[in-house]
């Protein structure tokens, strides 16, 4: 079963690959007719919204992830359209493809995907207050794919990582304009069980989705940045 490919991961603002990944994970646990239908519908949704971002999703430079994010060019255009339509303007942003390619290639795709989620959970905390839903997808998409990485052919791991980085970079370049940069939280995070309950109480799909992804990564890494990101999503979207 295949849940990710390249270079069309931005389709449906990443909801195509997210939905497909969750369907694959469910089928890996147990194959049932409803789960097969969900996979078919997820793939159809993904295909129907297929879109490619400017440039080639191919890493090959020497920059670390933090270094590459720090030099990403910013699209100086206030968003007035849906995510995919807004990101199409990146074709006119000088330096975007080159900066994406300047990231060093992954050496351990699973570990590097975890690092990608950690860095962009931090970006959500520092930059995401004015556009939370947009920045959330830079976390939820790589987490969803990470959860089914073992079901991908080995030769697809590297290009899938590259494509996920390109999408996360595009969201940063597309939505960091005029963002008020905040410091990372310094206080102790809330407990995972409390955050899960608060997210469910909001009824907001994106708060629930980010919290599920963040709790999954916190269980894997123990890094409090994921708990803080979950709490911020509830704060911003649970009104």
PDB file of C-alpha atoms in Angstrom:
ATOM      1  CA  UNK A   1       0.000   0.000   0.000  1.00  0.00           C
ATOM      2  CA  UNK A   2       1.279   3.436  -0.916  1.00  0.00           C
ATOM      3  CA  UNK A   3       0.274   6.581   0.991  1.00  0.00           C
ATOM      4  CA  UNK A   4       2.670   9.174  -0.313  1.00  0.00           C
ATOM      5  CA  UNK A   5       4.291  10.096  -3.568  1.00  0.00           C
ATOM      6  CA  UNK A   6       5.880  13.116  -5.127  1.00  0.00           C
ATOM      7  CA  UNK A   7       5.591  15.881  -6.159  1.00  0.00           C
ATOM      8  CA  UNK A   8       1.855  16.483  -5.601  1.00  0.00           C
ATOM      9  CA  UNK A   9       1.631  16.472  -1.804  1.00  0.00           C
ATOM     10  CA  UNK A  10       0.204  19.990  -1.650  1.00  0.00           C
ATOM     11  CA  UNK A  11      -3.053  18.779  -3.214  1.00  0.00           C
ATOM     12  CA  UNK A  12      -6.066  19.796  -1.167  1.00  0.00           C
ATOM     13  CA  UNK A  13      -3.773  21.768   1.149  1.00  0.00           C
ATOM     14  CA  UNK A  14      -2.177  18.392   2.071  1.00  0.00           C
ATOM     15  CA  UNK A  15      -5.535  16.890   3.060  1.00  0.00           C
ATOM     16  CA  UNK A  16      -5.203  14.336   0.253  1.00  0.00           C
ATOM     17  CA  UNK A  17      -2.051  12.768   1.613  1.00  0.00           C
ATOM     18  CA  UNK A  18      -3.220  13.128   5.224  1.00  0.00           C
ATOM     19  CA  UNK A  19      -6.504  11.340   4.551  1.00  0.00           C
ATOM     20  CA  UNK A  20      -4.780   8.654   2.503  1.00  0.00           C
ATOM     21  CA  UNK A  21      -2.193   8.057   5.222  1.00  0.00           C
ATOM     22  CA  UNK A  22      -4.846   7.579   7.883  1.00  0.00           C
ATOM     23  CA  UNK A  23      -6.711   5.164   5.587  1.00  0.00           C
ATOM     24  CA  UNK A  24      -3.546   3.144   4.995  1.00  0.00           C
ATOM     25  CA  UNK A  25      -2.807   2.974   8.711  1.00  0.00           C
ATOM     26  CA  UNK A  26      -6.325   1.724   9.402  1.00  0.00           C
ATOM     27  CA  UNK A  27      -6.056  -0.912   6.676  1.00  0.00           C
ATOM     28  CA  UNK A  28      -2.695  -2.051   8.006  1.00  0.00           C
ATOM     29  CA  UNK A  29      -4.392  -2.793  11.312  1.00  0.00           C
ATOM     30  CA  UNK A  30      -7.345  -4.623   9.776  1.00  0.00           C
ATOM     31  CA  UNK A  31      -8.772  -4.778   6.272  1.00  0.00           C
ATOM     32  CA  UNK A  32     -12.508  -4.145   6.105  1.00  0.00           C
ATOM     33  CA  UNK A  33     -14.806  -3.018   3.264  1.00  0.00           C
ATOM     34  CA  UNK A  34     -15.425   0.441   4.791  1.00  0.00           C
ATOM     35  CA  UNK A  35     -11.686   1.010   5.162  1.00  0.00           C
ATOM     36  CA  UNK A  36     -11.075  -0.011   1.554  1.00  0.00           C
ATOM     37  CA  UNK A  37     -13.753   2.449   0.474  1.00  0.00           C
ATOM     38  CA  UNK A  38     -12.144   5.169   2.549  1.00  0.00           C
ATOM     39  CA  UNK A  39      -8.770   4.528   0.891  1.00  0.00           C
ATOM     40  CA  UNK A  40     -10.366   4.702  -2.558  1.00  0.00           C
ATOM     41  CA  UNK A  41     -12.146   7.940  -1.703  1.00  0.00           C
ATOM     42  CA  UNK A  42      -8.989   9.431  -0.170  1.00  0.00           C
ATOM     43  CA  UNK A  43      -6.965   8.653  -3.289  1.00  0.00           C
ATOM     44  CA  UNK A  44      -9.712  10.065  -5.503  1.00  0.00           C
ATOM     45  CA  UNK A  45      -9.828  13.244  -3.431  1.00  0.00           C
ATOM     46  CA  UNK A  46      -6.047  13.557  -3.652  1.00  0.00           C
ATOM     47  CA  UNK A  47      -6.007  12.985  -7.414  1.00  0.00           C
ATOM     48  CA  UNK A  48      -8.860  15.406  -8.038  1.00  0.00           C
ATOM     49  CA  UNK A  49      -6.953  18.235  -6.395  1.00  0.00           C
ATOM     50  CA  UNK A  50      -3.515  17.355  -7.744  1.00  0.00           C
ATOM     51  CA  UNK A  51      -1.172  20.331  -7.839  1.00  0.00           C
ATOM     52  CA  UNK A  52       2.587  20.829  -7.915  1.00  0.00           C
ATOM     53  CA  UNK A  53       4.554  23.555  -6.196  1.00  0.00           C
ATOM     54  CA  UNK A  54       7.185  25.619  -8.036  1.00  0.00           C
ATOM     55  CA  UNK A  55      10.550  23.949  -8.479  1.00  0.00           C
ATOM     56  CA  UNK A  56      11.630  20.368  -7.935  1.00  0.00           C
ATOM     57  CA  UNK A  57      11.273  18.810  -4.487  1.00  0.00           C
ATOM     58  CA  UNK A  58      14.866  17.636  -4.375  1.00  0.00           C
ATOM     59  CA  UNK A  59      17.282  18.201  -1.511  1.00  0.00           C
ATOM     60  CA  UNK A  60      20.953  18.320  -2.333  1.00  0.00           C
ATOM     61  CA  UNK A  61      22.630  21.177  -0.477  1.00  0.00           C
ATOM     62  CA  UNK A  62      24.534  21.487   2.780  1.00  0.00           C
ATOM     63  CA  UNK A  63      22.176  23.454   5.027  1.00  0.00           C
ATOM     64  CA  UNK A  64      20.627  21.981   8.140  1.00  0.00           C
ATOM     65  CA  UNK A  65      16.868  22.193   8.494  1.00  0.00           C
ATOM     66  CA  UNK A  66      17.059  25.155  10.876  1.00  0.00           C
ATOM     67  CA  UNK A  67      19.451  26.946   8.527  1.00  0.00           C
ATOM     68  CA  UNK A  68      17.267  26.338   5.485  1.00  0.00           C
ATOM     69  CA  UNK A  69      14.122  27.578   7.223  1.00  0.00           C
ATOM     70  CA  UNK A  70      15.946  30.697   8.402  1.00  0.00           C
ATOM     71  CA  UNK A  71      16.780  31.761   4.831  1.00  0.00           C
ATOM     72  CA  UNK A  72      13.512  30.874   3.118  1.00  0.00           C
ATOM     73  CA  UNK A  73      12.260  33.859   1.096  1.00  0.00           C
ATOM     74  CA  UNK A  74       8.918  35.310   2.152  1.00  0.00           C
ATOM     75  CA  UNK A  75       6.077  36.007  -0.251  1.00  0.00           C
ATOM     76  CA  UNK A  76       5.128  39.628   0.395  1.00  0.00           C
ATOM     77  CA  UNK A  77       1.471  39.129  -0.405  1.00  0.00           C
ATOM     78  CA  UNK A  78      -1.348  38.987   2.110  1.00  0.00           C
ATOM     79  CA  UNK A  79      -3.335  35.778   1.571  1.00  0.00           C
ATOM     80  CA  UNK A  80      -6.862  36.298   0.214  1.00  0.00           C
ATOM     81  CA  UNK A  81      -7.335  32.876  -1.394  1.00  0.00           C
ATOM     82  CA  UNK A  82      -7.422  29.261  -0.341  1.00  0.00           C
ATOM     83  CA  UNK A  83      -4.095  27.688   0.584  1.00  0.00           C
ATOM     84  CA  UNK A  84      -3.317  26.008  -2.749  1.00  0.00           C
ATOM     85  CA  UNK A  85      -4.241  29.117  -4.753  1.00  0.00           C
ATOM     86  CA  UNK A  86      -2.137  31.322  -2.511  1.00  0.00           C
ATOM     87  CA  UNK A  87       0.873  29.007  -2.725  1.00  0.00           C
ATOM     88  CA  UNK A  88       0.697  29.201  -6.518  1.00  0.00           C
ATOM     89  CA  UNK A  89       2.107  32.728  -6.173  1.00  0.00           C
ATOM     90  CA  UNK A  90       5.402  31.187  -5.039  1.00  0.00           C
ATOM     91  CA  UNK A  91       6.209  30.712  -8.725  1.00  0.00           C
ATOM     92  CA  UNK A  92       6.947  34.452  -8.746  1.00  0.00           C
ATOM     93  CA  UNK A  93       9.077  34.358  -5.577  1.00  0.00           C
ATOM     94  CA  UNK A  94      12.793  34.482  -6.458  1.00  0.00           C
ATOM     95  CA  UNK A  95      14.925  32.010  -4.586  1.00  0.00           C
ATOM     96  CA  UNK A  96      12.212  29.665  -3.357  1.00  0.00           C
ATOM     97  CA  UNK A  97      13.180  26.571  -5.407  1.00  0.00           C
ATOM     98  CA  UNK A  98      16.887  27.127  -4.795  1.00  0.00           C
ATOM     99  CA  UNK A  99      16.409  27.447  -1.046  1.00  0.00           C
ATOM    100  CA  UNK A 100      14.305  24.285  -0.944  1.00  0.00           C
ATOM    101  CA  UNK A 101      17.085  22.438  -2.762  1.00  0.00           C
ATOM    102  CA  UNK A 102      19.732  23.860  -0.417  1.00  0.00           C
ATOM    103  CA  UNK A 103      18.641  21.553   2.408  1.00  0.00           C
ATOM    104  CA  UNK A 104      21.001  18.654   2.916  1.00  0.00           C
ATOM    105  CA  UNK A 105      19.598  15.257   1.922  1.00  0.00           C
ATOM    106  CA  UNK A 106      18.159  13.031   4.648  1.00  0.00           C
ATOM    107  CA  UNK A 107      20.492  10.468   6.155  1.00  0.00           C
ATOM    108  CA  UNK A 108      17.786   8.631   8.133  1.00  0.00           C
ATOM    109  CA  UNK A 109      14.402   9.417   6.614  1.00  0.00           C
ATOM    110  CA  UNK A 110      12.323   8.350   9.609  1.00  0.00           C
ATOM    111  CA  UNK A 111      14.448  10.390  12.012  1.00  0.00           C
ATOM    112  CA  UNK A 112      14.655  13.335   9.630  1.00  0.00           C
ATOM    113  CA  UNK A 113      10.858  13.351   9.231  1.00  0.00           C
ATOM    114  CA  UNK A 114      10.562  13.495  13.014  1.00  0.00           C
ATOM    115  CA  UNK A 115      12.950  16.454  13.016  1.00  0.00           C
ATOM    116  CA  UNK A 116      10.873  18.116  10.283  1.00  0.00           C
ATOM    117  CA  UNK A 117       7.791  17.855  12.486  1.00  0.00           C
ATOM    118  CA  UNK A 118       9.694  19.215  15.482  1.00  0.00           C
ATOM    119  CA  UNK A 119      10.995  22.245  13.612  1.00  0.00           C
ATOM    120  CA  UNK A 120       7.602  23.111  12.141  1.00  0.00           C
ATOM    121  CA  UNK A 121       5.824  22.580  15.444  1.00  0.00           C
ATOM    122  CA  UNK A 122       8.172  25.328  16.619  1.00  0.00           C
ATOM    123  CA  UNK A 123       7.326  27.428  13.563  1.00  0.00           C
ATOM    124  CA  UNK A 124       3.633  27.023  14.383  1.00  0.00           C
ATOM    125  CA  UNK A 125       4.342  28.385  17.860  1.00  0.00           C
ATOM    126  CA  UNK A 126       6.516  31.293  16.744  1.00  0.00           C
ATOM    127  CA  UNK A 127       4.734  32.345  13.548  1.00  0.00           C
ATOM    128  CA  UNK A 128       1.329  30.745  13.466  1.00  0.00           C
ATOM    129  CA  UNK A 129      -0.909  32.990  15.512  1.00  0.00           C
ATOM    130  CA  UNK A 130      -2.067  35.074  12.541  1.00  0.00           C
ATOM    131  CA  UNK A 131      -2.581  32.039  10.256  1.00  0.00           C
ATOM    132  CA  UNK A 132      -2.909  28.953  12.461  1.00  0.00           C
ATOM    133  CA  UNK A 133      -4.759  26.675  10.060  1.00  0.00           C
ATOM    134  CA  UNK A 134      -2.199  27.300   7.336  1.00  0.00           C
ATOM    135  CA  UNK A 135       0.845  26.573   9.502  1.00  0.00           C
ATOM    136  CA  UNK A 136      -0.804  23.518  11.067  1.00  0.00           C
ATOM    137  CA  UNK A 137      -0.466  21.580   7.812  1.00  0.00           C
ATOM    138  CA  UNK A 138       3.334  21.820   7.939  1.00  0.00           C
ATOM    139  CA  UNK A 139       3.084  19.568  11.004  1.00  0.00           C
ATOM    140  CA  UNK A 140       0.109  17.324  10.319  1.00  0.00           C
ATOM    141  CA  UNK A 141       1.146  16.229   6.818  1.00  0.00           C
ATOM    142  CA  UNK A 142       4.624  14.910   7.726  1.00  0.00           C
ATOM    143  CA  UNK A 143       3.271  13.278  10.898  1.00  0.00           C
ATOM    144  CA  UNK A 144       0.569  11.479   8.917  1.00  0.00           C
ATOM    145  CA  UNK A 145       3.092  10.207   6.385  1.00  0.00           C
ATOM    146  CA  UNK A 146       5.536   9.236   9.127  1.00  0.00           C
ATOM    147  CA  UNK A 147       2.890   6.977  10.619  1.00  0.00           C
ATOM    148  CA  UNK A 148       2.787   4.844   7.452  1.00  0.00           C
ATOM    149  CA  UNK A 149       6.357   5.218   6.214  1.00  0.00           C
ATOM    150  CA  UNK A 150       7.010   1.505   6.651  1.00  0.00           C
ATOM    151  CA  UNK A 151       4.301   0.761   4.078  1.00  0.00           C
ATOM    152  CA  UNK A 152       6.044   2.769   1.356  1.00  0.00           C
ATOM    153  CA  UNK A 153       8.575   1.168  -0.994  1.00  0.00           C
ATOM    154  CA  UNK A 154      12.071   1.998   0.238  1.00  0.00           C
ATOM    155  CA  UNK A 155      12.902   3.859  -2.971  1.00  0.00           C
ATOM    156  CA  UNK A 156      10.041   6.284  -2.225  1.00  0.00           C
ATOM    157  CA  UNK A 157      11.272   7.318   1.228  1.00  0.00           C
ATOM    158  CA  UNK A 158      13.775   9.942   0.095  1.00  0.00           C
ATOM    159  CA  UNK A 159      11.550  11.660  -2.522  1.00  0.00           C
ATOM    160  CA  UNK A 160       8.645  11.620  -0.065  1.00  0.00           C
ATOM    161  CA  UNK A 161      10.773  13.390   2.541  1.00  0.00           C
ATOM    162  CA  UNK A 162      11.905  15.926  -0.043  1.00  0.00           C
ATOM    163  CA  UNK A 163       8.319  16.614  -1.120  1.00  0.00           C
ATOM    164  CA  UNK A 164       7.130  17.028   2.479  1.00  0.00           C
ATOM    165  CA  UNK A 165       9.941  19.487   3.125  1.00  0.00           C
ATOM    166  CA  UNK A 166       8.980  21.426  -0.002  1.00  0.00           C
ATOM    167  CA  UNK A 167       5.365  21.675   1.188  1.00  0.00           C
ATOM    168  CA  UNK A 168       6.372  22.797   4.685  1.00  0.00           C
ATOM    169  CA  UNK A 169       8.774  25.347   3.212  1.00  0.00           C
ATOM    170  CA  UNK A 170       6.024  26.619   0.899  1.00  0.00           C
ATOM    171  CA  UNK A 171       3.661  27.124   3.828  1.00  0.00           C
ATOM    172  CA  UNK A 172       6.338  29.077   5.656  1.00  0.00           C
ATOM    173  CA  UNK A 173       7.224  31.208   2.638  1.00  0.00           C
ATOM    174  CA  UNK A 174       3.573  31.746   1.825  1.00  0.00           C
ATOM    175  CA  UNK A 175       2.274  32.681   5.266  1.00  0.00           C
ATOM    176  CA  UNK A 176       5.130  34.196   7.277  1.00  0.00           C
ATOM    177  CA  UNK A 177       4.499  37.627   5.742  1.00  0.00           C
ATOM    178  CA  UNK A 178       3.770  40.179   8.467  1.00  0.00           C
ATOM    179  CA  UNK A 179       3.781  37.477  11.132  1.00  0.00           C
ATOM    180  CA  UNK A 180       4.501  38.614  14.666  1.00  0.00           C
ATOM    181  CA  UNK A 181       7.272  36.271  15.758  1.00  0.00           C
ATOM    182  CA  UNK A 182       6.740  35.041  19.317  1.00  0.00           C
ATOM    183  CA  UNK A 183       9.199  33.254  21.599  1.00  0.00           C
ATOM    184  CA  UNK A 184       8.789  29.578  22.260  1.00  0.00           C
ATOM    185  CA  UNK A 185       6.871  28.892  25.491  1.00  0.00           C
ATOM    186  CA  UNK A 186       9.077  28.561  28.549  1.00  0.00           C
ATOM    187  CA  UNK A 187       6.488  27.221  30.993  1.00  0.00           C
ATOM    188  CA  UNK A 188       5.727  23.564  31.632  1.00  0.00           C
ATOM    189  CA  UNK A 189       3.361  22.023  29.075  1.00  0.00           C
ATOM    190  CA  UNK A 190      -0.034  20.574  29.874  1.00  0.00           C
ATOM    191  CA  UNK A 191      -0.427  16.823  30.186  1.00  0.00           C
ATOM    192  CA  UNK A 192      -1.223  14.875  27.008  1.00  0.00           C
ATOM    193  CA  UNK A 193      -4.501  13.546  28.445  1.00  0.00           C
ATOM    194  CA  UNK A 194      -5.675  17.065  29.255  1.00  0.00           C
ATOM    195  CA  UNK A 195      -4.749  18.333  25.812  1.00  0.00           C
ATOM    196  CA  UNK A 196      -6.586  15.484  24.093  1.00  0.00           C
ATOM    197  CA  UNK A 197      -9.723  16.263  26.072  1.00  0.00           C
ATOM    198  CA  UNK A 198      -9.518  19.994  25.417  1.00  0.00           C
ATOM    199  CA  UNK A 199      -9.019  19.445  21.686  1.00  0.00           C
ATOM    200  CA  UNK A 200     -12.043  17.155  21.513  1.00  0.00           C
ATOM    201  CA  UNK A 201     -14.148  19.724  23.359  1.00  0.00           C
ATOM    202  CA  UNK A 202     -13.379  22.392  20.763  1.00  0.00           C
ATOM    203  CA  UNK A 203     -15.042  20.375  18.014  1.00  0.00           C
ATOM    204  CA  UNK A 204     -12.602  22.025  15.612  1.00  0.00           C
ATOM    205  CA  UNK A 205     -11.201  19.589  13.064  1.00  0.00           C
ATOM    206  CA  UNK A 206      -7.830  21.324  12.748  1.00  0.00           C
ATOM    207  CA  UNK A 207      -7.301  21.612  16.502  1.00  0.00           C
ATOM    208  CA  UNK A 208      -8.100  17.926  16.864  1.00  0.00           C
ATOM    209  CA  UNK A 209      -5.872  17.008  13.925  1.00  0.00           C
ATOM    210  CA  UNK A 210      -2.897  19.010  15.199  1.00  0.00           C
ATOM    211  CA  UNK A 211      -3.331  17.682  18.730  1.00  0.00           C
ATOM    212  CA  UNK A 212      -3.459  14.076  17.527  1.00  0.00           C
ATOM    213  CA  UNK A 213      -0.304  14.605  15.481  1.00  0.00           C
ATOM    214  CA  UNK A 214       1.471  16.456  18.281  1.00  0.00           C
ATOM    215  CA  UNK A 215       0.641  13.820  20.906  1.00  0.00           C
ATOM    216  CA  UNK A 216       1.847  11.104  18.551  1.00  0.00           C
ATOM    217  CA  UNK A 217       5.202  12.867  18.141  1.00  0.00           C
ATOM    218  CA  UNK A 218       5.510  13.685  21.829  1.00  0.00           C
ATOM    219  CA  UNK A 219       5.022  10.002  22.669  1.00  0.00           C
ATOM    220  CA  UNK A 220       7.828   9.230  20.219  1.00  0.00           C
ATOM    221  CA  UNK A 221      10.289  11.938  21.241  1.00  0.00           C
ATOM    222  CA  UNK A 222       9.276  13.354  24.625  1.00  0.00           C
ATOM    223  CA  UNK A 223       9.867  16.854  23.231  1.00  0.00           C
ATOM    224  CA  UNK A 224       7.587  19.397  24.972  1.00  0.00           C
ATOM    225  CA  UNK A 225       7.383  21.545  21.833  1.00  0.00           C
ATOM    226  CA  UNK A 226       4.676  19.189  20.594  1.00  0.00           C
ATOM    227  CA  UNK A 227       2.572  19.614  23.728  1.00  0.00           C
ATOM    228  CA  UNK A 228       2.920  23.392  23.503  1.00  0.00           C
ATOM    229  CA  UNK A 229       1.860  23.257  19.850  1.00  0.00           C
ATOM    230  CA  UNK A 230      -1.225  21.238  20.759  1.00  0.00           C
ATOM    231  CA  UNK A 231      -2.133  23.712  23.489  1.00  0.00           C
ATOM    232  CA  UNK A 232      -1.690  26.645  21.101  1.00  0.00           C
ATOM    233  CA  UNK A 233      -3.971  25.037  18.511  1.00  0.00           C
ATOM    234  CA  UNK A 234      -6.690  24.642  21.133  1.00  0.00           C
ATOM    235  CA  UNK A 235      -6.181  28.240  22.258  1.00  0.00           C
ATOM    236  CA  UNK A 236      -6.426  29.656  18.755  1.00  0.00           C
ATOM    237  CA  UNK A 237      -9.100  27.436  17.234  1.00  0.00           C
ATOM    238  CA  UNK A 238     -11.260  26.536  20.181  1.00  0.00           C
ATOM    239  CA  UNK A 239     -13.142  29.795  20.405  1.00  0.00           C
TER     240      UNK A 239
END
